[in-house]
PDB file of C-alpha atoms in Angstrom:
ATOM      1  CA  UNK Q   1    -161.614  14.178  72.734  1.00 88.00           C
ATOM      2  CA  UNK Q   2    -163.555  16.982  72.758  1.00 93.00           C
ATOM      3  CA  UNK Q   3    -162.417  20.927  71.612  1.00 94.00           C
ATOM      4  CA  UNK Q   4    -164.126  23.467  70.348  1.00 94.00           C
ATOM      5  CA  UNK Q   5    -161.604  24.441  67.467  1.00 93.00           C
ATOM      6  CA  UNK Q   6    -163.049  20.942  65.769  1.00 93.00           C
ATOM      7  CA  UNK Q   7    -166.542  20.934  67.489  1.00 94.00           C
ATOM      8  CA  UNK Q   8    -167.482  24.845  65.890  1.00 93.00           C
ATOM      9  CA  UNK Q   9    -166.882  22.787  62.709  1.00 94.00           C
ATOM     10  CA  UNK Q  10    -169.598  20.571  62.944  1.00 95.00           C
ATOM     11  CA  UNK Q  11    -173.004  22.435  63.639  1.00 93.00           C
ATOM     12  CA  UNK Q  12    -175.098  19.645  64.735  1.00 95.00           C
ATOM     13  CA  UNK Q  13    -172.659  17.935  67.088  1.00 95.00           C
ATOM     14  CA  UNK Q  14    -172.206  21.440  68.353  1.00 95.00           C
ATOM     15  CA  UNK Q  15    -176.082  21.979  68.779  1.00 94.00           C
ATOM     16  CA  UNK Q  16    -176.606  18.387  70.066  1.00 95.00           C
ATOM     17  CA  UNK Q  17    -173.865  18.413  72.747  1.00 95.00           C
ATOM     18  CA  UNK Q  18    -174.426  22.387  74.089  1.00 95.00           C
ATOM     19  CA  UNK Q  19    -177.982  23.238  73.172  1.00 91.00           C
ATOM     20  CA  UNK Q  20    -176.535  26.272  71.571  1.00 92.00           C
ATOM     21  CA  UNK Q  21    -175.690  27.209  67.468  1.00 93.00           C
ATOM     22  CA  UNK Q  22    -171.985  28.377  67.353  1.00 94.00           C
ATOM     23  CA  UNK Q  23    -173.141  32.202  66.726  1.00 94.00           C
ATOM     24  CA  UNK Q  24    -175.177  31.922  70.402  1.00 92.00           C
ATOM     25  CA  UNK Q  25    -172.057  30.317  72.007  1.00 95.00           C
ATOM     26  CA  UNK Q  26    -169.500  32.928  70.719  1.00 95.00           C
ATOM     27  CA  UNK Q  27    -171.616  35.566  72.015  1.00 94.00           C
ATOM     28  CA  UNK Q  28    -171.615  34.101  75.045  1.00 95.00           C
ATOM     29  CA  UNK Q  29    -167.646  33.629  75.232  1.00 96.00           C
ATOM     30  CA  UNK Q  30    -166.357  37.228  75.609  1.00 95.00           C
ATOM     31  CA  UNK Q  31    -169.056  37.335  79.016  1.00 95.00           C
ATOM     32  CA  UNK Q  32    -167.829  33.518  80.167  1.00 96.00           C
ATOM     33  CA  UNK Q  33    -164.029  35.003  79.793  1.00 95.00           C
ATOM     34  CA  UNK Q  34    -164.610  38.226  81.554  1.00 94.00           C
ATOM     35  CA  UNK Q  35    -166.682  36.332  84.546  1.00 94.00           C
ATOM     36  CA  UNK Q  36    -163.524  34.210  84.386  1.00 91.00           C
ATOM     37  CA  UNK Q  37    -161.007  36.613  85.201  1.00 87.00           C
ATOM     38  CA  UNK Q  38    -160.599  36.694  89.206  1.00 69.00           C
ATOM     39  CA  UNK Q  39    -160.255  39.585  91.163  1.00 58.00           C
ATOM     40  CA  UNK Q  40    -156.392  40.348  91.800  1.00 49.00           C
ATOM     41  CA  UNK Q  41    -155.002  38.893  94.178  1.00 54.00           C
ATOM     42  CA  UNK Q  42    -152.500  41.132  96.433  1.00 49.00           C
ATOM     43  CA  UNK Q  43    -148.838  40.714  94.958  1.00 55.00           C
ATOM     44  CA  UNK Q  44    -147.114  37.855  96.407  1.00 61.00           C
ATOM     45  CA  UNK Q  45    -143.266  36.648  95.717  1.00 65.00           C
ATOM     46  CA  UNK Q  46    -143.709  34.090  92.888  1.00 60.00           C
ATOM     47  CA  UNK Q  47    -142.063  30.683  93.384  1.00 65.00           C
ATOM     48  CA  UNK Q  48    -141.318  30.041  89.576  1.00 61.00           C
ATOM     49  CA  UNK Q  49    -140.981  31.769  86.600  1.00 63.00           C
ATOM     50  CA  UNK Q  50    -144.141  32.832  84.671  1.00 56.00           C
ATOM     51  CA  UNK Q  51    -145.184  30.251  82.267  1.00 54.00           C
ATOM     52  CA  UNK Q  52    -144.107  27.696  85.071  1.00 55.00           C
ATOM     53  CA  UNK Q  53    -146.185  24.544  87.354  1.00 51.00           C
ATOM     54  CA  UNK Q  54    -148.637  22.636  85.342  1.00 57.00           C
ATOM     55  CA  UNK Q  55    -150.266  22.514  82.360  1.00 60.00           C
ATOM     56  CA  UNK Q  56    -154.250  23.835  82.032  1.00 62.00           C
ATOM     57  CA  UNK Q  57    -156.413  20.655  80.966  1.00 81.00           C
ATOM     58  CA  UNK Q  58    -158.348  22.497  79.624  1.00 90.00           C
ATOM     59  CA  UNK Q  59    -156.001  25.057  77.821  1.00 86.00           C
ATOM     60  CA  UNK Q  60    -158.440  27.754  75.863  1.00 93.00           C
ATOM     61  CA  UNK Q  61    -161.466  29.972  77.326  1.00 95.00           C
ATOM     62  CA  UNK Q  62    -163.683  28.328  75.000  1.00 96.00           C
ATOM     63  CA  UNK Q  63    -162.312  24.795  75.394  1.00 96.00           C
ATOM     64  CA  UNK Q  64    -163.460  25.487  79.393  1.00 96.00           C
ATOM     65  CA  UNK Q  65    -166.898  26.827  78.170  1.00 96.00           C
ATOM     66  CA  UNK Q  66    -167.716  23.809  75.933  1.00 96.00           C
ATOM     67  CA  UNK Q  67    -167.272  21.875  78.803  1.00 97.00           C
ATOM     68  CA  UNK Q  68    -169.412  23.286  81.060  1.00 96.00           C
ATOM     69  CA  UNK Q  69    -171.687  23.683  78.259  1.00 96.00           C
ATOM     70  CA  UNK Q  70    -171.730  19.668  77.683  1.00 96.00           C
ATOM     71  CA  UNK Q  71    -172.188  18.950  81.042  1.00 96.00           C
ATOM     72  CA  UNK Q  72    -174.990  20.812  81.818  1.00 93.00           C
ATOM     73  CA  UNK Q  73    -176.819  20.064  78.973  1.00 92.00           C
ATOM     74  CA  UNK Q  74    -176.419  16.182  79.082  1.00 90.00           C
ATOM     75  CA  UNK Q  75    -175.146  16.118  82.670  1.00 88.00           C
ATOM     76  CA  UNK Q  76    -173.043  12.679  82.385  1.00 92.00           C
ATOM     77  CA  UNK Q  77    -171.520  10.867  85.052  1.00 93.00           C
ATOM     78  CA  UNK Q  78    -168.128  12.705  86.027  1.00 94.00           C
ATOM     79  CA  UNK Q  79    -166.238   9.880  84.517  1.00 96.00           C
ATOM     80  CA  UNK Q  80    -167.868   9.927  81.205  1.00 95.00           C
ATOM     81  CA  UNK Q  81    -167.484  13.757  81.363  1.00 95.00           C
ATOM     82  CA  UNK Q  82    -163.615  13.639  81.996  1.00 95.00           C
ATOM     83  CA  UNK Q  83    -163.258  10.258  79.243  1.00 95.00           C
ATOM     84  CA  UNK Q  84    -165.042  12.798  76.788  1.00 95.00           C
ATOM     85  CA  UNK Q  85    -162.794  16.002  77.393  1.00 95.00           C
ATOM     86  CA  UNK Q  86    -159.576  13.535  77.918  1.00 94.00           C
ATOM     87  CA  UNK Q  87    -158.636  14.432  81.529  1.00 94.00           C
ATOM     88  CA  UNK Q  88    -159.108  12.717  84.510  1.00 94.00           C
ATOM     89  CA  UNK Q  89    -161.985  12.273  86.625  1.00 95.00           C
ATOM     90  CA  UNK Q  90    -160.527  14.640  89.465  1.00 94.00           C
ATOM     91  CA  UNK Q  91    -159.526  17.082  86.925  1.00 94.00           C
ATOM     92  CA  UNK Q  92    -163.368  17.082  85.507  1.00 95.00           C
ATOM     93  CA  UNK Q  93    -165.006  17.504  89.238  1.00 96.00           C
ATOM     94  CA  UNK Q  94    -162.882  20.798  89.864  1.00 95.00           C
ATOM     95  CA  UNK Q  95    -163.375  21.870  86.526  1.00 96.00           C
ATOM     96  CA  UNK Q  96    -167.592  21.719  87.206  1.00 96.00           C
ATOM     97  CA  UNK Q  97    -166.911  23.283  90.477  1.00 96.00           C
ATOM     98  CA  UNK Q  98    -164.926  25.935  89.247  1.00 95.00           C
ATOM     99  CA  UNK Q  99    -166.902  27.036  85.875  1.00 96.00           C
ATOM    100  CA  UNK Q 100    -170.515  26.390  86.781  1.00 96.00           C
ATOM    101  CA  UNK Q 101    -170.829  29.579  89.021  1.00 95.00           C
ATOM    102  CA  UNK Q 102    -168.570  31.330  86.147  1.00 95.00           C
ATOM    103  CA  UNK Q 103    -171.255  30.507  83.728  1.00 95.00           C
ATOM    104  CA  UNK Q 104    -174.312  31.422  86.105  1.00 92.00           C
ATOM    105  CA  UNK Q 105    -172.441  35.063  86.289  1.00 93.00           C
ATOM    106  CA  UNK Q 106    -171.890  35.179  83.226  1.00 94.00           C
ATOM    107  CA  UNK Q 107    -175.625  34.187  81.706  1.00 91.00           C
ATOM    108  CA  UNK Q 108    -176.533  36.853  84.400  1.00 88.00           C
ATOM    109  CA  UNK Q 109    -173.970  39.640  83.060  1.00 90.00           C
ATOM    110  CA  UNK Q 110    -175.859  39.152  79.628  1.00 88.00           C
ATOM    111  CA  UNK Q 111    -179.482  39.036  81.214  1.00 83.00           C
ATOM    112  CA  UNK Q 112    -180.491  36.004  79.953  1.00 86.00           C
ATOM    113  CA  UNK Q 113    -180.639  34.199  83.476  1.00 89.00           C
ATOM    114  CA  UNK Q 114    -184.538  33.256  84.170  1.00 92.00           C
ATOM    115  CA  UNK Q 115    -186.111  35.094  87.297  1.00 93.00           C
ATOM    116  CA  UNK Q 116    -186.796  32.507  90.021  1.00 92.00           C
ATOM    117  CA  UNK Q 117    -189.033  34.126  92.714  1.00 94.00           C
ATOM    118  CA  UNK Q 118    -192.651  34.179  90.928  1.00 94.00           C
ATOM    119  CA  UNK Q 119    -193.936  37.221  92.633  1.00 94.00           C
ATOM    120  CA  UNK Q 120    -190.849  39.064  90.867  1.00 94.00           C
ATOM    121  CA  UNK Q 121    -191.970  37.766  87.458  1.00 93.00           C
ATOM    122  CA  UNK Q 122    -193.681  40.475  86.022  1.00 93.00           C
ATOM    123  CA  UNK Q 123    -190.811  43.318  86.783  1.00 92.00           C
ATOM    124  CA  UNK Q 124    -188.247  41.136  85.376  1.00 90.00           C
ATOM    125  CA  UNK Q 125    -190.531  40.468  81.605  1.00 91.00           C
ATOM    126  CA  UNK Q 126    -191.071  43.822  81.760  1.00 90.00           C
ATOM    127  CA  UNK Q 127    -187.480  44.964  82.129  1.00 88.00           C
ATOM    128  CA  UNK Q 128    -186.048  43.156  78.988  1.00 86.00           C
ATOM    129  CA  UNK Q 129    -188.638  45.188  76.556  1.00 85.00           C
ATOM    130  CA  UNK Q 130    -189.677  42.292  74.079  1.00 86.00           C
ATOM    131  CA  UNK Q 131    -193.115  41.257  73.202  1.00 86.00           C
ATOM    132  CA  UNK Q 132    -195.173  40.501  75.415  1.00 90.00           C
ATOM    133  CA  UNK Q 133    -196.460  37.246  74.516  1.00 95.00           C
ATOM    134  CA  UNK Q 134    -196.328  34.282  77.345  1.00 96.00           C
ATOM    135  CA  UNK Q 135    -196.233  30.425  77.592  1.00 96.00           C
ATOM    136  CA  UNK Q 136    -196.572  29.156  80.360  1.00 96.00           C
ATOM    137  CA  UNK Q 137    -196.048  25.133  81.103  1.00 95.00           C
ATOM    138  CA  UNK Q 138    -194.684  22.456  83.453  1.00 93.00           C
ATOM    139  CA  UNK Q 139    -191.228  20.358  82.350  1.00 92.00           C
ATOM    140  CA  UNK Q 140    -190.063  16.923  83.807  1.00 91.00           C
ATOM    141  CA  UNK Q 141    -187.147  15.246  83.991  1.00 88.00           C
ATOM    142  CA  UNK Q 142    -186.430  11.877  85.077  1.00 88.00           C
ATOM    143  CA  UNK Q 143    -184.802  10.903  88.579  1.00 88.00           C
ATOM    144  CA  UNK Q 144    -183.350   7.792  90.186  1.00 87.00           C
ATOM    145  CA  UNK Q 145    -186.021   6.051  91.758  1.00 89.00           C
ATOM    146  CA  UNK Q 146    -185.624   6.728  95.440  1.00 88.00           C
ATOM    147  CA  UNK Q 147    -185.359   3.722  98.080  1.00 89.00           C
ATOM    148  CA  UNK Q 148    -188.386   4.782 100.180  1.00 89.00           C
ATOM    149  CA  UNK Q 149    -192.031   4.370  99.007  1.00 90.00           C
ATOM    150  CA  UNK Q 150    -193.416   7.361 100.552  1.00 88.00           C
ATOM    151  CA  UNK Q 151    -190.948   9.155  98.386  1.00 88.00           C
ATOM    152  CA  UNK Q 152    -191.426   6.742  95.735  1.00 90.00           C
ATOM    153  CA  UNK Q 153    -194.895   8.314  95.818  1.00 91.00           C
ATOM    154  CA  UNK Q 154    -194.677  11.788  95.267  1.00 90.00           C
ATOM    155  CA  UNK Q 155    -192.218  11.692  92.153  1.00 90.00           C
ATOM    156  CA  UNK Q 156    -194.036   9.141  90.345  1.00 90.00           C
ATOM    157  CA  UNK Q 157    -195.774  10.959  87.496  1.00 88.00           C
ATOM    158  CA  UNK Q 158    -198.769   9.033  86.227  1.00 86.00           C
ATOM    159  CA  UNK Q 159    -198.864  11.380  83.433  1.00 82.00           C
ATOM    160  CA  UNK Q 160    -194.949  10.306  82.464  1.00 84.00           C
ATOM    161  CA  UNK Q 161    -195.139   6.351  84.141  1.00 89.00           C
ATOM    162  CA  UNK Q 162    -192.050   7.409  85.364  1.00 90.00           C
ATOM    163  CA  UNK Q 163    -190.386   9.194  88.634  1.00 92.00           C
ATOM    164  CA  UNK Q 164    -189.565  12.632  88.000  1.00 90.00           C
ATOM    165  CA  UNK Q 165    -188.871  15.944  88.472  1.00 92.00           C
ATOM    166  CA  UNK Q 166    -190.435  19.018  87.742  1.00 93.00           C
ATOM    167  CA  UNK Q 167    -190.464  22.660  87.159  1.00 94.00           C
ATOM    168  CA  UNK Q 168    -192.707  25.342  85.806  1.00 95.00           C
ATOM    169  CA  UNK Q 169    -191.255  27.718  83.288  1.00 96.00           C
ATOM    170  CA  UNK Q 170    -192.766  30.903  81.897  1.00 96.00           C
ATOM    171  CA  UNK Q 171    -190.993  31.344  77.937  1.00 95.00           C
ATOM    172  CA  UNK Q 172    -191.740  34.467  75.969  1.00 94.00           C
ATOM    173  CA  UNK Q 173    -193.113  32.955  71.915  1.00 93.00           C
ATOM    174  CA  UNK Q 174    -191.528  35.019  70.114  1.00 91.00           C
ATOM    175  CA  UNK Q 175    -187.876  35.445  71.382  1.00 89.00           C
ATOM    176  CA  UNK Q 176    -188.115  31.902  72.890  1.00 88.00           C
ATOM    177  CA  UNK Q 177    -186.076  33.194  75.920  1.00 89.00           C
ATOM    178  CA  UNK Q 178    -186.850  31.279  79.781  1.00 92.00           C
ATOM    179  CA  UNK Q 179    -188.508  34.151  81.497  1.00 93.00           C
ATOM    180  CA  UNK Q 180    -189.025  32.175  85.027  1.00 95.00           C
ATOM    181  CA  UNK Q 181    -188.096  28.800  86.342  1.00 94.00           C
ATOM    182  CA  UNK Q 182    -189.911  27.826  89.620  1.00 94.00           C
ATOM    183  CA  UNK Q 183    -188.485  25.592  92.234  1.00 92.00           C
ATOM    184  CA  UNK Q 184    -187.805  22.194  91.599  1.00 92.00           C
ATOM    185  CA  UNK Q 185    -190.489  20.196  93.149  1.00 92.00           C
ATOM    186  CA  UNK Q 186    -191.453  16.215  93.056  1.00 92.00           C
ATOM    187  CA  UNK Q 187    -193.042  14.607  89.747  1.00 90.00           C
ATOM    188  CA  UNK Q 188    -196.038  14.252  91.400  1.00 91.00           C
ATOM    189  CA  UNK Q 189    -197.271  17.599  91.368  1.00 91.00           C
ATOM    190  CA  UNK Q 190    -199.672  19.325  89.131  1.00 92.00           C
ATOM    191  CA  UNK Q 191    -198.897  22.194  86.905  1.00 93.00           C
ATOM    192  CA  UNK Q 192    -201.770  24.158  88.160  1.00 94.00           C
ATOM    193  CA  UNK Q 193    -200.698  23.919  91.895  1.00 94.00           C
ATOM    194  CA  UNK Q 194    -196.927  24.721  91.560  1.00 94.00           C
ATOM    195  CA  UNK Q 195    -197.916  28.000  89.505  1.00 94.00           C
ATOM    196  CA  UNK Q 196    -200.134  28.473  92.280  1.00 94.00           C
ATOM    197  CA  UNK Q 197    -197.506  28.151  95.150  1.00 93.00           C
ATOM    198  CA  UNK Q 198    -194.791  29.853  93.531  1.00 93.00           C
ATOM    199  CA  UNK Q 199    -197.720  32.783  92.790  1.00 94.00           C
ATOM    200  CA  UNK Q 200    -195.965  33.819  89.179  1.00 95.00           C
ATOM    201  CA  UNK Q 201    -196.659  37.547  88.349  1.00 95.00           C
ATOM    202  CA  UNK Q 202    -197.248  38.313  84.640  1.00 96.00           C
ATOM    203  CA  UNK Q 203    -197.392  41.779  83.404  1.00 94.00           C
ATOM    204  CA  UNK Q 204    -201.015  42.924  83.128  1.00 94.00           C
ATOM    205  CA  UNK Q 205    -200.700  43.651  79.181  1.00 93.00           C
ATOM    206  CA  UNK Q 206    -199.524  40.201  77.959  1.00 95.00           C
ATOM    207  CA  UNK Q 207    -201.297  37.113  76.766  1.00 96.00           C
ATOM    208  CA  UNK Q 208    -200.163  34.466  78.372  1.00 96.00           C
ATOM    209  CA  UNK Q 209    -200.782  30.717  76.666  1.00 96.00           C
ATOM    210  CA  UNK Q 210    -201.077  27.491  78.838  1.00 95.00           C
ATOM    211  CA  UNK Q 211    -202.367  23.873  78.253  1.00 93.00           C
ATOM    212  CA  UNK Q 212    -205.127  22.066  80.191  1.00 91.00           C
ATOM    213  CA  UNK Q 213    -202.205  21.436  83.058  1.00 91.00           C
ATOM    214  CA  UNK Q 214    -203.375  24.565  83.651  1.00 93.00           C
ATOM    215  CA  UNK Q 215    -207.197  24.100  83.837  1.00 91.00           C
ATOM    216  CA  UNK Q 216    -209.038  26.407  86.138  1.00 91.00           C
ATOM    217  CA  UNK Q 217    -205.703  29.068  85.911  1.00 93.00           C
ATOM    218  CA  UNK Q 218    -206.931  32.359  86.196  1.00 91.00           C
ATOM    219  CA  UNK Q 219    -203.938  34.419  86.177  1.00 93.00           C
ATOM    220  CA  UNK Q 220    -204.529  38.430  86.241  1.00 93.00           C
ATOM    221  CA  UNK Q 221    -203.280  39.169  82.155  1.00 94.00           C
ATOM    222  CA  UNK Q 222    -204.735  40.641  79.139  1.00 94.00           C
ATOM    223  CA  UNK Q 223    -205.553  37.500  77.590  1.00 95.00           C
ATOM    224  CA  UNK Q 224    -205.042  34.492  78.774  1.00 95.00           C
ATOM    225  CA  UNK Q 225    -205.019  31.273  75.544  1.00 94.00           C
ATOM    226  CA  UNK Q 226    -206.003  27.267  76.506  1.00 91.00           C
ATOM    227  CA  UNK Q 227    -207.841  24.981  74.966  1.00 90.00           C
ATOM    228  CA  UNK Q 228    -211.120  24.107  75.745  1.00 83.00           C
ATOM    229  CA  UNK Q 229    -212.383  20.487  77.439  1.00 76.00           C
ATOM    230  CA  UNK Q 230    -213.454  18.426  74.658  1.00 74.00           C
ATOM    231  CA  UNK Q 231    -217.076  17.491  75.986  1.00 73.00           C
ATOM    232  CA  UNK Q 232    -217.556  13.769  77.645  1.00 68.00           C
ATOM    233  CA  UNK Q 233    -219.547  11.401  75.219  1.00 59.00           C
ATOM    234  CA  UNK Q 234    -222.217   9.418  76.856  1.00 61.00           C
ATOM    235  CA  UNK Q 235    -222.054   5.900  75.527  1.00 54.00           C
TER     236      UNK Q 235
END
């Protein structure tokens, strides 16, 4: 099963499974264990001793963050999820709906959460003082293909041969940090047009990088970085 006392061992398993090195997951432990600790309670007559009732599953702070970790980075069935950490499916589905809004706070505590209203953008790239040097792009993901065909549709990516779907995300180069994440919206959109309907807001003094997704993209920035059509050949 799955612990972090033998998983902080091994760096690629560690990378693989959490999409974090073991440095960037301690720092993010002392956050994840303060967002963890619940606001007191008013004093109540206790039924049993301390140390009484039964035993945590999951029995450290950083045995509970590891498993969060895992599951939203591979997000498995809950079965496979509780077969992995050696509990039982139950015990894995209150576990996810206990610790993912612990480790949304926490993310947020450290102000590495992405900003996800586009016309708030700018003020939030500007607030973490870093270089201000842009990406911009659209990421897909793959989804079960869905029963109707007018859904069928609209998250079919022609691009991917695949149903999907997608976000836009705005990363700063240099620090590599997820600046914005838009809405999720179906596979079938183009890069270009979500940007456009979530209206991102860059700061005026950074160059901002895109691909050809992004063709005809003119947002308001310093400098703005795509590559050029190549020219059609006439046969």
């Amino acid at each position: 099963m799955l612990r972090y006392a033998t998983l902080k061992k091994k760096p690629k398993e560690l990378l693989a499974l959490t999409g974090l090195a073991r440095q960037e997951l301690e720092e993010l432990l002392p956050a994840f264990e303060q967002a963890l600790k619940k606001p007191p309670r008013a004093k109540k007559r206790r039924k049993r001793a301390p140390g009484g009732g039964r035993k945590a599953s999951l029995p450290t702070v950083a045995d509970q963050l590891l498993f969060i970790l895992v599951y939203v980075k591979t997000y498995p069935l809950q079965v496979v999820q509780a077969e992995l950490f050696g509990i039982s499916q139950p015990s894995a589905n209150r576990y996810i709906r206990q610790l993912l809004p612990v480790l949304a706070k926490a993310l947020d505590d450290l102000g590495v959460m992405p900003e996800r209203e586009g016309q708030k953008a700018a003020a939030h790239e500007r607030r973490q003082g870093e270089a201000k040097d842009l990406i911009v792009d659209g990421v897909e993901r793959r989804r079960q293909r869905p029963k109707k065909a007018e859904k069928q549709a609209i998250h079919y990516s022609g691009k991917m041969h695949a149903h999907m779907d997608k976000n836009v995300v705005v990363v700063n180069t240099q620090t590599k940090r997820v600046s914005f994440l838009s809405q999720t919206l179906p596979g079938a959109a183009h890069d270009k047009a979500i940007a456009d309907h979530v209206q991102i807001r860059y700061p005026h003094d950074c160059t901002l990088r895109s691909d050809l997704g992004f063709y005809g993209y003119a947002p308001h920035v310093k400098e703005h970085l795509q590559p050029k059509k190549s020219p059609k050949v006439r046969s």
